[in-house]
Amino acid sequence: MSMLRNAMGAAVLAGAAMLTTTGAASAAGGPAGAPTAADTAAIGQVTGGADTLGRLAKTKFPGSRTAAAAQQAADPRTQVPVYEPTAAFVAGRSDVPAALAYVAVPARTGDGTAATVWAERQGPAWTVVNVASGDYERQYAQAAAGGYLLHEPQVNAWYAVHGDAVTVLDGSVTGLAAGTKLSLADYRAALHERYADKLPGSAYDRDGAGGGYGGRERAVPAADPGDVPVLPFVLGGVLVLVAGAVAVPRLRRR
């Protein structure tokens, strides 16, 4: 149970905020919650600050190798906003396709291991909510080539969105190969097929299937190749477990 709690402990924007996203904006208008210049400055301060560096100094991932003369560090100059589809978009109540989940900052732990610091907006402030292994967000952002980075944590799939075009970066268990292009309308249809009957207020939710409401908890949104345990996931605040869908956690420290 403690392993499950750890795997789902990374906090992001409240599920309620995602559920209340409503829609005058067009789908091509971009996601909700994009960081402002003030946000970027605040994220730089919190991720590059002494507390975060101290946390990185103490972080050690299983299987990591100690590098000679390593020094913990974070690179706040590189900030990767990670967006996730909203329940309102899936349900057809909003044309805004996604909301900000967290901002990823590449880092290095005290033993030289590549890591990523996750910063989340909590009220008016930004907080470091996790240190995860690897720099997957940075790599996916480079592959997105100027589009915004969209993550579907339920199946651990990653996409680049340019206007109304969605390009698969890593389809994971969706069966879509990297490079596959979809319209936003087609992507929403795929989301609706996967999750429409599992949204908050559904019979699935009311019956408590897969654990019922998960509040602010959510699946760890990134992957280490080769590790594929089946875990519950969250969409817009509801905890869901779908047969055949897996969330792949990366090694991490809270």
Coordinates of N, CA and C in Angstrom, one line a residue:
M1 N 0.8 -1.2 0.0 CA 0.0 0.0 0.0 C 0.9 1.2 0.0
S2 N 2.0 1.2 0.8 CA 2.9 2.3 0.8 C 3.5 2.6 -0.5
M3 N 3.8 1.5 -1.3 CA 4.4 1.7 -2.6 C 3.4 2.4 -3.6
L4 N 2.1 2.0 -3.4 CA 1.0 2.6 -4.2 C 0.9 4.1 -3.9
R5 N 0.9 4.4 -2.6 CA 0.8 5.8 -2.2 C 2.0 6.6 -2.7
N6 N 3.2 6.0 -2.7 CA 4.3 6.7 -3.2 C 4.2 6.9 -4.7
A7 N 3.7 5.9 -5.4 CA 3.6 6.0 -6.8 C 2.6 7.0 -7.3
M8 N 1.6 7.3 -6.4 CA 0.6 8.3 -6.7 C 0.7 9.6 -6.0
G9 N 1.8 9.8 -5.3 CA 1.9 10.9 -4.4 C 2.2 12.3 -5.0
A10 N 2.6 12.3 -6.3 CA 3.0 13.6 -6.9 C 1.8 14.5 -7.1
A11 N 1.8 15.6 -6.3 CA 0.6 16.5 -6.5 C 0.7 17.4 -7.7
V12 N -0.5 17.7 -8.3 CA -0.5 18.7 -9.4 C -1.7 19.6 -9.1
L13 N -2.0 20.4 -10.1 CA -3.2 21.3 -9.9 C -4.4 20.5 -9.5
A14 N -5.2 21.1 -8.6 CA -6.4 20.4 -8.1 C -7.3 19.9 -9.2
G15 N -7.8 18.7 -9.0 CA -8.7 18.1 -10.0 C -9.9 19.0 -10.2
A16 N -10.3 19.6 -9.2 CA -11.5 20.5 -9.3 C -11.2 21.6 -10.3
A17 N -10.0 22.2 -10.3 CA -9.7 23.2 -11.2 C -9.8 22.7 -12.6
M18 N -9.4 21.5 -12.9 CA -9.4 20.9 -14.2 C -10.9 20.7 -14.6
L19 N -11.7 20.3 -13.7 CA -13.1 20.1 -14.0 C -13.9 21.3 -14.3
T20 N -13.5 22.5 -13.8 CA -14.3 23.7 -14.0 C -13.7 24.5 -15.2
T21 N -12.8 23.9 -16.0 CA -12.3 24.6 -17.2 C -13.5 24.6 -18.2
T22 N -13.9 25.8 -18.5 CA -15.0 25.9 -19.5 C -14.6 26.7 -20.6
G23 N -15.5 26.7 -21.7 CA -15.0 27.0 -22.9 C -15.3 28.0 -23.9
A24 N -15.0 29.2 -23.8 CA -15.1 30.1 -24.9 C -13.9 30.0 -25.9
A25 N -12.8 29.6 -25.3 CA -11.6 29.5 -26.2 C -11.7 28.3 -27.2
S26 N -11.1 28.5 -28.3 CA -11.1 27.4 -29.3 C -10.0 26.4 -28.9
A27 N -10.1 25.2 -29.5 CA -9.1 24.2 -29.2 C -7.8 24.6 -29.6
A28 N -7.7 25.4 -30.7 CA -6.4 25.8 -31.3 C -5.8 27.0 -30.5
G29 N -6.6 27.5 -29.5 CA -6.1 28.6 -28.7 C -5.1 28.3 -27.7
G30 N -4.8 27.0 -27.5 CA -3.8 26.6 -26.5 C -4.4 26.1 -25.2
P31 N -3.6 25.6 -24.4 CA -4.0 25.0 -23.1 C -4.2 26.1 -22.0
A32 N -4.9 25.7 -20.9 CA -5.1 26.6 -19.8 C -3.9 26.6 -18.9
G33 N -3.6 27.7 -18.2 CA -2.7 27.8 -17.2 C -1.2 27.9 -17.6
A34 N -1.0 28.4 -18.8 CA 0.4 28.5 -19.3 C 1.2 29.5 -18.3
P35 N 2.4 29.2 -17.9 CA 3.2 30.0 -17.0 C 3.4 31.4 -17.6
T36 N 3.3 32.4 -16.8 CA 3.6 33.8 -17.2 C 5.0 34.1 -16.9
A37 N 5.5 35.2 -17.3 CA 6.9 35.6 -17.0 C 7.1 35.7 -15.5
A38 N 6.1 36.1 -14.7 CA 6.3 36.1 -13.3 C 6.4 34.7 -12.8
D39 N 5.6 33.7 -13.3 CA 5.6 32.3 -12.9 C 7.0 31.8 -13.2
T40 N 7.6 32.1 -14.4 CA 8.9 31.6 -14.8 C 9.9 32.0 -13.8
A41 N 9.9 33.3 -13.4 CA 10.8 33.8 -12.4 C 10.7 33.1 -11.1
A42 N 9.4 32.9 -10.6 CA 9.2 32.2 -9.4 C 9.7 30.8 -9.4
I43 N 9.4 30.1 -10.5 CA 9.9 28.7 -10.7 C 11.4 28.6 -10.6
G44 N 12.0 29.6 -11.3 CA 13.5 29.6 -11.2 C 14.0 29.8 -9.8
Q45 N 13.4 30.6 -9.0 CA 13.8 30.8 -7.6 C 13.7 29.6 -6.8
V46 N 12.5 28.9 -6.9 CA 12.2 27.8 -6.0 C 13.0 26.6 -6.4
T47 N 13.2 26.4 -7.8 CA 13.9 25.2 -8.2 C 15.4 25.3 -8.1
G48 N 15.9 26.6 -8.1 CA 17.3 26.8 -8.0 C 17.7 27.2 -6.6
G49 N 16.8 27.2 -5.6 CA 17.1 27.6 -4.3 C 17.8 26.6 -3.4
A50 N 18.2 27.0 -2.3 CA 19.0 26.2 -1.4 C 18.2 24.9 -0.9
D51 N 16.9 25.1 -0.7 CA 16.1 23.9 -0.3 C 16.1 22.8 -1.3
T52 N 15.9 23.2 -2.6 CA 15.9 22.3 -3.6 C 17.3 21.6 -3.9
L53 N 18.3 22.4 -3.8 CA 19.7 21.9 -3.9 C 20.0 20.9 -2.8
G54 N 19.5 21.2 -1.6 CA 19.7 20.3 -0.5 C 19.0 19.0 -0.7
R55 N 17.8 19.1 -1.3 CA 17.0 17.9 -1.6 C 17.7 17.1 -2.6
L56 N 18.2 17.7 -3.6 CA 19.0 17.0 -4.7 C 20.2 16.3 -4.1
A57 N 20.9 17.0 -3.2 CA 22.1 16.4 -2.6 C 21.8 15.1 -1.9
K58 N 20.6 15.0 -1.3 CA 20.3 13.8 -0.5 C 19.6 12.7 -1.4
T59 N 19.2 13.1 -2.6 CA 18.4 12.1 -3.4 C 19.3 11.1 -4.0
K60 N 19.0 9.8 -3.9 CA 19.7 8.8 -4.5 C 18.7 7.8 -5.1
F61 N 18.7 7.5 -6.4 CA 17.8 6.6 -7.0 C 18.3 5.2 -7.0
P62 N 17.5 4.2 -6.8 CA 18.0 2.8 -6.8 C 18.7 2.5 -8.1
G63 N 19.9 1.9 -8.0 CA 20.7 1.5 -9.2 C 21.5 2.6 -9.8
S64 N 21.5 3.8 -9.2 CA 22.3 4.9 -9.8 C 23.7 4.7 -9.4
R65 N 24.6 5.2 -10.3 CA 26.0 5.0 -10.1 C 26.7 6.4 -9.7
T66 N 27.5 6.3 -8.7 CA 28.1 7.5 -8.2 C 29.2 8.0 -9.2
A67 N 29.0 9.3 -9.6 CA 30.0 9.9 -10.5 C 31.1 10.6 -9.7
A68 N 32.2 10.7 -10.2 CA 33.4 11.3 -9.6 C 33.1 12.8 -9.5
A69 N 33.4 13.4 -8.3 CA 33.3 14.8 -8.1 C 31.9 15.4 -8.6
A70 N 30.8 14.7 -8.4 CA 29.5 15.2 -8.8 C 29.1 16.3 -7.9
Q71 N 28.3 17.2 -8.4 CA 27.7 18.3 -7.6 C 26.2 18.5 -8.0
Q72 N 25.4 18.4 -7.0 CA 24.0 18.6 -7.3 C 23.7 19.9 -7.9
A73 N 22.7 20.0 -8.8 CA 22.4 21.2 -9.5 C 21.0 21.1 -10.2
A74 N 20.4 22.3 -10.4 CA 19.2 22.3 -11.2 C 19.4 23.4 -12.2
D75 N 18.7 23.3 -13.3 CA 18.9 24.3 -14.4 C 17.6 25.0 -14.7
P76 N 17.3 26.0 -13.9 CA 16.0 26.8 -14.0 C 15.8 27.5 -15.3
R77 N 17.0 27.6 -16.1 CA 16.8 28.3 -17.4 C 16.0 27.4 -18.3
T78 N 16.0 26.1 -18.1 CA 15.2 25.2 -18.9 C 14.0 24.8 -18.1
Q79 N 12.8 25.3 -18.5 CA 11.6 25.0 -17.9 C 10.6 24.4 -18.9
V80 N 10.1 23.2 -18.6 CA 9.2 22.5 -19.5 C 7.8 22.4 -18.9
P81 N 6.8 23.2 -19.4 CA 5.4 23.1 -18.9 C 4.9 21.8 -19.4
V82 N 4.2 21.0 -18.6 CA 3.6 19.7 -18.9 C 2.1 19.9 -18.7
Y83 N 1.4 19.6 -19.8 CA -0.1 19.8 -19.8 C -0.8 18.4 -19.8
E84 N -2.0 18.3 -19.3 CA -2.7 17.1 -19.3 C -4.2 17.4 -19.8
P85 N -4.8 16.4 -20.5 CA -6.2 16.6 -20.9 C -7.1 16.8 -19.7
T86 N -8.1 17.7 -19.9 CA -9.0 17.9 -18.8 C -10.3 17.0 -18.9
A87 N -10.9 16.8 -17.8 CA -12.2 16.0 -17.9 C -13.2 16.7 -18.7
A88 N -13.2 18.1 -18.6 CA -14.2 18.9 -19.4 C -14.0 18.7 -20.9
F89 N -12.8 18.6 -21.3 CA -12.5 18.4 -22.7 C -12.9 17.0 -23.2
V90 N -12.6 16.0 -22.3 CA -13.0 14.7 -22.7 C -14.5 14.5 -22.8
A91 N -15.2 15.2 -21.9 CA -16.7 15.1 -21.8 C -17.3 16.0 -22.9
G92 N -16.6 16.8 -23.6 CA -17.1 17.7 -24.6 C -17.7 19.0 -24.0
R93 N -17.4 19.3 -22.8 CA -17.9 20.5 -22.2 C -17.0 21.7 -22.4
S94 N -15.8 21.5 -22.9 CA -14.9 22.6 -23.2 C -14.1 22.3 -24.4
D95 N -13.7 23.4 -25.1 CA -12.8 23.2 -26.3 C -11.4 23.5 -25.9
V96 N -11.1 23.8 -24.6 CA -9.7 23.9 -24.1 C -9.2 22.5 -23.9
P97 N -8.2 22.1 -24.7 CA -7.8 20.7 -24.6 C -7.1 20.2 -23.4
A98 N -6.4 21.1 -22.7 CA -5.5 20.7 -21.6 C -5.3 21.8 -20.6
A99 N -4.9 21.4 -19.4 CA -4.5 22.4 -18.4 C -3.1 22.0 -17.9
L100 N -2.4 23.0 -17.4 CA -1.1 22.8 -16.9 C -1.1 21.9 -15.7
A101 N -0.2 20.9 -15.7 CA -0.1 20.0 -14.6 C 1.1 20.3 -13.7
Y102 N 2.3 20.5 -14.3 CA 3.5 20.9 -13.5 C 4.5 21.4 -14.5
V103 N 5.5 22.0 -14.0 CA 6.7 22.5 -14.8 C 7.9 21.7 -14.4
A104 N 8.6 21.1 -15.4 CA 9.7 20.3 -15.2 C 11.0 21.1 -15.4
V105 N 12.0 20.9 -14.5 CA 13.3 21.5 -14.6 C 14.3 20.5 -14.5
P106 N 15.2 20.3 -15.5 CA 16.3 19.3 -15.5 C 17.2 19.6 -14.3
A107 N 17.7 18.5 -13.7 CA 18.6 18.6 -12.6 C 19.6 17.5 -12.5
R108 N 20.4 17.5 -11.5 CA 21.4 16.5 -11.3 C 21.5 16.3 -9.8
T109 N 21.4 15.0 -9.4 CA 21.5 14.7 -7.9 C 23.0 14.8 -7.4
G110 N 23.1 14.6 -6.2 CA 24.5 14.7 -5.6 C 25.4 13.7 -6.0
D111 N 24.9 12.5 -6.6 CA 25.8 11.5 -7.1 C 25.9 11.5 -8.6
G112 N 25.4 12.6 -9.2 CA 25.6 12.8 -10.6 C 24.5 12.3 -11.5
T113 N 23.4 11.7 -10.9 CA 22.4 11.1 -11.7 C 21.4 12.2 -12.3
A114 N 21.0 12.0 -13.5 CA 20.1 12.9 -14.2 C 18.8 12.8 -13.5
A115 N 18.1 14.0 -13.2 CA 16.9 14.0 -12.5 C 16.1 15.2 -13.0
T116 N 14.8 15.2 -12.6 CA 13.9 16.3 -13.0 C 13.2 16.8 -11.7
V117 N 13.2 18.1 -11.5 CA 12.4 18.7 -10.4 C 11.1 19.1 -11.0
W118 N 10.0 18.8 -10.2 CA 8.7 19.1 -10.6 C 8.2 20.3 -9.8
A119 N 7.8 21.4 -10.4 CA 7.3 22.5 -9.7 C 5.8 22.7 -10.0
E120 N 5.0 22.9 -9.0 CA 3.5 23.0 -9.1 C 3.1 24.3 -8.6
R121 N 2.1 24.9 -9.2 CA 1.5 26.1 -8.7 C 0.5 25.7 -7.6
Q122 N 0.7 26.3 -6.5 CA -0.2 26.0 -5.3 C -0.7 27.4 -4.8
G123 N -1.9 27.7 -5.2 CA -2.4 29.1 -4.9 C -1.5 30.1 -5.6
P124 N -1.1 31.1 -5.0 CA -0.3 32.2 -5.6 C 1.2 31.8 -5.8
A125 N 1.6 30.7 -5.1 CA 3.0 30.4 -5.1 C 3.4 29.1 -5.9
W126 N 4.6 28.9 -6.1 CA 5.1 27.7 -6.8 C 5.9 26.9 -5.7
T127 N 5.7 25.5 -5.8 CA 6.3 24.6 -4.8 C 6.9 23.5 -5.6
V128 N 8.1 23.0 -5.1 CA 8.7 21.8 -5.6 C 8.0 20.6 -5.0
V129 N 7.3 19.8 -5.8 CA 6.5 18.7 -5.3 C 7.2 17.3 -5.5
N130 N 8.2 17.3 -6.3 CA 8.9 16.0 -6.5 C 10.2 16.1 -7.2
V131 N 11.1 15.1 -7.0 CA 12.3 14.9 -7.7 C 12.2 13.6 -8.4
A132 N 12.2 13.5 -9.7 CA 12.1 12.3 -10.4 C 13.3 11.9 -11.2
S133 N 13.6 10.7 -11.4 CA 14.7 10.3 -12.2 C 14.6 10.6 -13.7
G134 N 15.8 10.8 -14.3 CA 15.8 11.1 -15.7 C 15.4 12.5 -16.1
D135 N 15.5 12.8 -17.4 CA 15.1 14.1 -17.9 C 14.2 13.9 -19.1
Y136 N 13.2 13.1 -18.9 CA 12.3 12.7 -20.0 C 11.5 13.9 -20.5
E137 N 11.0 14.8 -19.6 CA 10.3 16.0 -20.1 C 11.1 16.8 -21.0
R138 N 12.4 17.1 -20.7 CA 13.3 17.9 -21.5 C 13.4 17.2 -22.9
Q139 N 13.6 15.9 -22.9 CA 13.7 15.2 -24.2 C 12.5 15.3 -25.0
Y140 N 11.3 15.1 -24.4 CA 10.1 15.1 -25.1 C 9.8 16.6 -25.6
A141 N 10.2 17.6 -24.8 CA 10.0 19.0 -25.3 C 10.8 19.3 -26.5
Q142 N 12.0 18.7 -26.5 CA 12.8 18.9 -27.7 C 12.2 18.3 -28.9
A143 N 11.6 17.1 -28.7 CA 11.0 16.4 -29.8 C 9.7 17.1 -30.3
A144 N 9.1 17.9 -29.3 CA 7.8 18.6 -29.7 C 8.1 19.7 -30.6
A145 N 9.3 20.2 -30.8 CA 9.7 21.2 -31.8 C 8.8 22.4 -31.8
G146 N 8.6 23.0 -30.6 CA 7.9 24.2 -30.6 C 6.4 24.1 -30.2
G147 N 5.9 22.9 -30.3 CA 4.5 22.6 -29.8 C 4.5 22.5 -28.3
Y148 N 3.3 22.5 -27.7 CA 3.3 22.3 -26.3 C 3.2 20.8 -26.0
L149 N 3.8 20.5 -24.8 CA 3.9 19.1 -24.4 C 2.7 18.6 -23.7
L150 N 2.0 17.6 -24.2 CA 0.8 17.0 -23.6 C 1.0 15.6 -23.2
H151 N 0.7 15.3 -21.9 CA 0.9 14.0 -21.3 C -0.4 13.4 -21.0
E152 N -0.6 12.2 -21.3 CA -1.8 11.4 -20.9 C -1.4 10.4 -19.9
P153 N -1.4 10.7 -18.6 CA -0.8 9.8 -17.6 C -1.5 8.5 -17.5
Q154 N -2.8 8.4 -17.9 CA -3.5 7.2 -17.7 C -2.9 6.0 -18.5
V155 N -2.3 6.3 -19.7 CA -1.6 5.3 -20.5 C -0.1 5.7 -20.7
N156 N 0.3 6.8 -20.0 CA 1.7 7.2 -20.1 C 2.1 7.6 -21.5
A157 N 1.2 8.2 -22.3 CA 1.5 8.6 -23.6 C 1.8 10.1 -23.7
W158 N 2.7 10.5 -24.6 CA 3.2 11.9 -24.7 C 2.9 12.4 -26.1
Y159 N 2.5 13.6 -26.2 CA 2.1 14.2 -27.5 C 2.7 15.6 -27.6
A160 N 2.9 16.1 -28.9 CA 3.2 17.5 -29.2 C 2.0 18.1 -29.8
V161 N 1.5 19.2 -29.4 CA 0.3 19.9 -30.0 C 0.8 21.2 -30.6
H162 N 0.5 21.3 -31.9 CA 0.7 22.5 -32.6 C -0.7 23.0 -33.2
G163 N -1.3 24.0 -32.6 CA -2.6 24.4 -33.0 C -3.6 23.3 -32.9
D164 N -4.2 22.9 -34.0 CA -5.2 21.8 -34.0 C -4.6 20.4 -34.3
A165 N -3.3 20.3 -34.4 CA -2.6 19.1 -34.8 C -1.9 18.5 -33.5
V166 N -2.2 17.2 -33.4 CA -1.6 16.4 -32.3 C -0.6 15.4 -32.9
T167 N 0.6 15.4 -32.5 CA 1.6 14.4 -32.9 C 2.0 13.5 -31.8
V168 N 2.0 12.2 -32.0 CA 2.4 11.3 -31.0 C 3.9 11.3 -30.8
L169 N 4.4 11.5 -29.6 CA 5.8 11.4 -29.3 C 6.1 10.0 -28.8
D170 N 5.2 9.5 -27.9 CA 5.4 8.2 -27.4 C 4.0 7.7 -27.1
G171 N 3.5 6.7 -27.9 CA 2.1 6.3 -27.7 C 1.9 5.3 -26.6
S172 N 3.0 4.8 -26.0 CA 2.9 3.8 -25.0 C 1.9 2.7 -25.3
V173 N 0.9 2.4 -24.5 CA 0.0 1.3 -24.8 C -1.2 1.7 -25.6
T174 N -1.2 2.9 -26.2 CA -2.3 3.3 -27.0 C -2.3 2.6 -28.4
G175 N -1.2 2.1 -28.8 CA -1.0 1.4 -30.1 C -0.7 2.3 -31.2
L176 N -0.5 3.6 -30.9 CA -0.2 4.6 -31.9 C 1.3 4.8 -31.9
A177 N 1.9 4.7 -33.1 CA 3.4 4.8 -33.2 C 3.8 6.3 -33.1
A178 N 5.0 6.5 -32.6 CA 5.6 7.8 -32.6 C 5.6 8.4 -34.0
G179 N 5.2 9.7 -34.1 CA 5.1 10.3 -35.4 C 3.7 10.3 -36.0
T180 N 2.8 9.5 -35.4 CA 1.4 9.5 -35.8 C 0.7 10.9 -35.6
K181 N 0.0 11.4 -36.6 CA -0.6 12.7 -36.4 C -2.1 12.6 -36.4
L182 N -2.7 13.3 -35.5 CA -4.2 13.3 -35.3 C -4.6 14.8 -35.2
S183 N -5.9 15.0 -35.6 CA -6.5 16.3 -35.3 C -6.9 16.3 -33.9
L184 N -7.1 17.5 -33.3 CA -7.6 17.6 -31.9 C -9.0 16.9 -31.8
A185 N -9.8 17.0 -32.8 CA -11.1 16.4 -32.8 C -11.0 14.9 -32.7
D186 N -10.0 14.3 -33.5 CA -9.8 12.9 -33.4 C -9.2 12.5 -32.1
Y187 N -8.3 13.3 -31.6 CA -7.7 13.0 -30.3 C -8.8 13.0 -29.2
R188 N -9.7 14.0 -29.2 CA -10.8 14.0 -28.2 C -11.7 12.8 -28.3
A189 N -11.9 12.4 -29.6 CA -12.8 11.2 -29.8 C -12.1 10.0 -29.1
A190 N -10.8 9.9 -29.3 CA -10.1 8.7 -28.7 C -10.1 8.8 -27.2
L191 N -9.9 10.0 -26.6 CA -10.0 10.2 -25.2 C -11.4 9.9 -24.7
H192 N -12.4 10.3 -25.4 CA -13.8 10.1 -25.0 C -14.1 8.6 -25.0
E193 N -13.6 7.9 -25.9 CA -13.8 6.4 -26.0 C -13.1 5.7 -24.8
R194 N -11.9 6.2 -24.4 CA -11.2 5.6 -23.3 C -11.8 5.9 -22.0
Y195 N -12.2 7.2 -21.8 CA -12.5 7.6 -20.4 C -13.9 8.2 -20.1
A196 N -14.7 8.3 -21.1 CA -16.0 9.0 -20.9 C -16.8 8.4 -19.8
D197 N -16.8 7.0 -19.8 CA -17.6 6.4 -18.8 C -17.0 6.2 -17.4
K198 N -15.8 6.9 -17.2 CA -15.1 6.8 -16.0 C -14.9 8.2 -15.3
L199 N -15.5 9.2 -15.9 CA -15.3 10.6 -15.4 C -16.1 10.8 -14.0
P200 N -15.7 11.8 -13.3 CA -16.4 12.1 -12.0 C -17.9 12.2 -12.3
G201 N -18.7 11.6 -11.5 CA -20.1 11.5 -11.6 C -20.7 10.4 -12.4
S202 N -19.8 9.6 -13.0 CA -20.2 8.4 -13.7 C -20.6 7.3 -12.8
A203 N -21.3 6.3 -13.3 CA -21.6 5.1 -12.5 C -20.3 4.4 -12.0
Y204 N -19.3 4.4 -12.9 CA -18.0 3.9 -12.5 C -17.4 4.6 -11.3
D205 N -17.5 5.9 -11.3 CA -17.1 6.7 -10.2 C -17.9 6.5 -8.9
R206 N -19.2 6.5 -9.1 CA -20.1 6.4 -8.0 C -20.0 5.0 -7.3
D207 N -19.7 4.0 -8.1 CA -19.5 2.6 -7.5 C -18.1 2.5 -6.9
G208 N -17.3 3.5 -6.9 CA -16.0 3.4 -6.3 C -15.0 2.5 -7.0
A209 N -15.2 2.2 -8.3 CA -14.4 1.3 -9.0 C -13.0 1.9 -9.1
G210 N -12.0 1.0 -9.0 CA -10.6 1.5 -9.0 C -10.2 2.4 -7.9
G211 N -11.0 2.5 -6.8 CA -10.6 3.3 -5.7 C -11.5 4.5 -5.5
G212 N -12.3 4.8 -6.5 CA -13.2 6.0 -6.4 C -12.4 7.3 -6.5
Y213 N -12.8 8.3 -5.8 CA -12.1 9.6 -6.0 C -10.7 9.5 -5.4
G214 N -9.8 10.2 -6.2 CA -8.4 10.3 -5.7 C -8.0 11.6 -5.3
G215 N -8.9 12.6 -5.3 CA -8.5 14.0 -4.9 C -7.4 14.5 -5.7
R216 N -6.3 15.0 -5.1 CA -5.2 15.6 -5.8 C -4.2 14.6 -6.2
E217 N -4.4 13.3 -5.8 CA -3.4 12.3 -6.1 C -3.5 12.0 -7.6
R218 N -2.4 11.6 -8.2 CA -2.4 11.2 -9.6 C -1.2 10.3 -9.9
A219 N -1.3 9.6 -11.0 CA -0.2 8.7 -11.4 C 1.1 9.4 -11.7
V220 N 2.2 8.8 -11.5 CA 3.5 9.4 -11.8 C 3.6 9.6 -13.3
P221 N 3.8 10.8 -13.8 CA 3.6 11.0 -15.2 C 4.9 10.9 -16.0
A222 N 5.6 9.8 -16.0 CA 6.8 9.6 -16.8 C 7.2 8.2 -16.7
A223 N 8.1 7.7 -17.6 CA 8.4 6.3 -17.7 C 9.9 6.0 -17.6
D224 N 10.2 4.9 -17.0 CA 11.5 4.3 -17.2 C 11.3 3.0 -18.0
P225 N 12.0 2.9 -19.1 CA 11.8 1.7 -20.0 C 12.0 0.4 -19.2
G226 N 11.1 -0.5 -19.4 CA 11.3 -1.9 -18.8 C 10.5 -2.1 -17.6
D227 N 10.0 -1.0 -16.9 CA 9.2 -1.2 -15.7 C 7.7 -0.9 -16.0
V228 N 6.9 -1.9 -15.9 CA 5.5 -1.8 -16.3 C 4.5 -2.3 -15.3
P229 N 4.5 -1.9 -14.0 CA 3.5 -2.3 -13.1 C 2.2 -1.7 -13.4
V230 N 1.1 -2.4 -13.2 CA -0.2 -1.9 -13.4 C -0.6 -1.1 -12.2
L231 N -1.0 0.2 -12.4 CA -1.4 1.1 -11.3 C -2.7 1.8 -11.7
P232 N -3.4 2.3 -10.6 CA -4.5 3.1 -10.9 C -4.1 4.5 -11.4
F233 N -5.0 5.2 -12.0 CA -4.7 6.6 -12.4 C -5.8 7.5 -12.1
V234 N -5.6 8.8 -12.4 CA -6.6 9.8 -12.1 C -6.8 10.6 -13.3
L235 N -8.1 10.9 -13.6 CA -8.5 11.9 -14.6 C -9.4 12.9 -14.0
G236 N -9.0 14.1 -13.9 CA -9.8 15.2 -13.3 C -10.3 14.9 -11.9
G237 N -9.5 14.2 -11.1 CA -9.9 14.0 -9.7 C -10.5 12.6 -9.4
V238 N -10.7 11.8 -10.4 CA -11.3 10.5 -10.2 C -10.3 9.4 -10.4
L239 N -10.1 8.5 -9.5 CA -9.2 7.4 -9.6 C -9.7 6.3 -10.4
V240 N -9.0 5.9 -11.4 CA -9.5 4.9 -12.4 C -8.5 3.8 -12.7
L241 N -9.0 2.6 -12.8 CA -8.1 1.5 -13.2 C -8.8 0.8 -14.4
V242 N -8.1 0.8 -15.6 CA -8.7 0.3 -16.8 C -7.9 -1.0 -17.2
A243 N -8.6 -2.1 -17.4 CA -8.0 -3.3 -17.8 C -7.2 -3.0 -19.1
G244 N -5.9 -3.5 -19.1 CA -5.0 -3.3 -20.2 C -4.3 -2.0 -20.3
A245 N -4.7 -1.0 -19.5 CA -3.9 0.2 -19.5 C -3.0 0.2 -18.3
V246 N -1.8 0.7 -18.5 CA -0.8 0.7 -17.5 C -0.2 2.1 -17.3
A247 N 0.1 2.4 -16.1 CA 0.9 3.6 -15.9 C 2.3 3.2 -15.5
V248 N 3.3 3.8 -16.0 CA 4.7 3.3 -15.8 C 5.4 4.4 -15.0
P249 N 5.6 4.1 -13.7 CA 6.3 5.1 -12.8 C 7.8 5.1 -13.1
R250 N 8.4 6.3 -12.9 CA 9.8 6.4 -13.0 C 10.3 6.4 -11.5
L251 N 11.6 6.1 -11.3 CA 12.1 6.1 -10.0 C 12.1 7.6 -9.5
R252 N 11.7 7.8 -8.3 CA 11.5 9.1 -7.8 C 11.6 9.2 -6.3
R253 N 11.8 10.4 -5.8 CA 11.8 10.7 -4.4 C 10.9 11.9 -4.2
R254 N 10.0 11.8 -3.1 CA 9.1 12.9 -2.8 C 9.9 13.9 -2.1

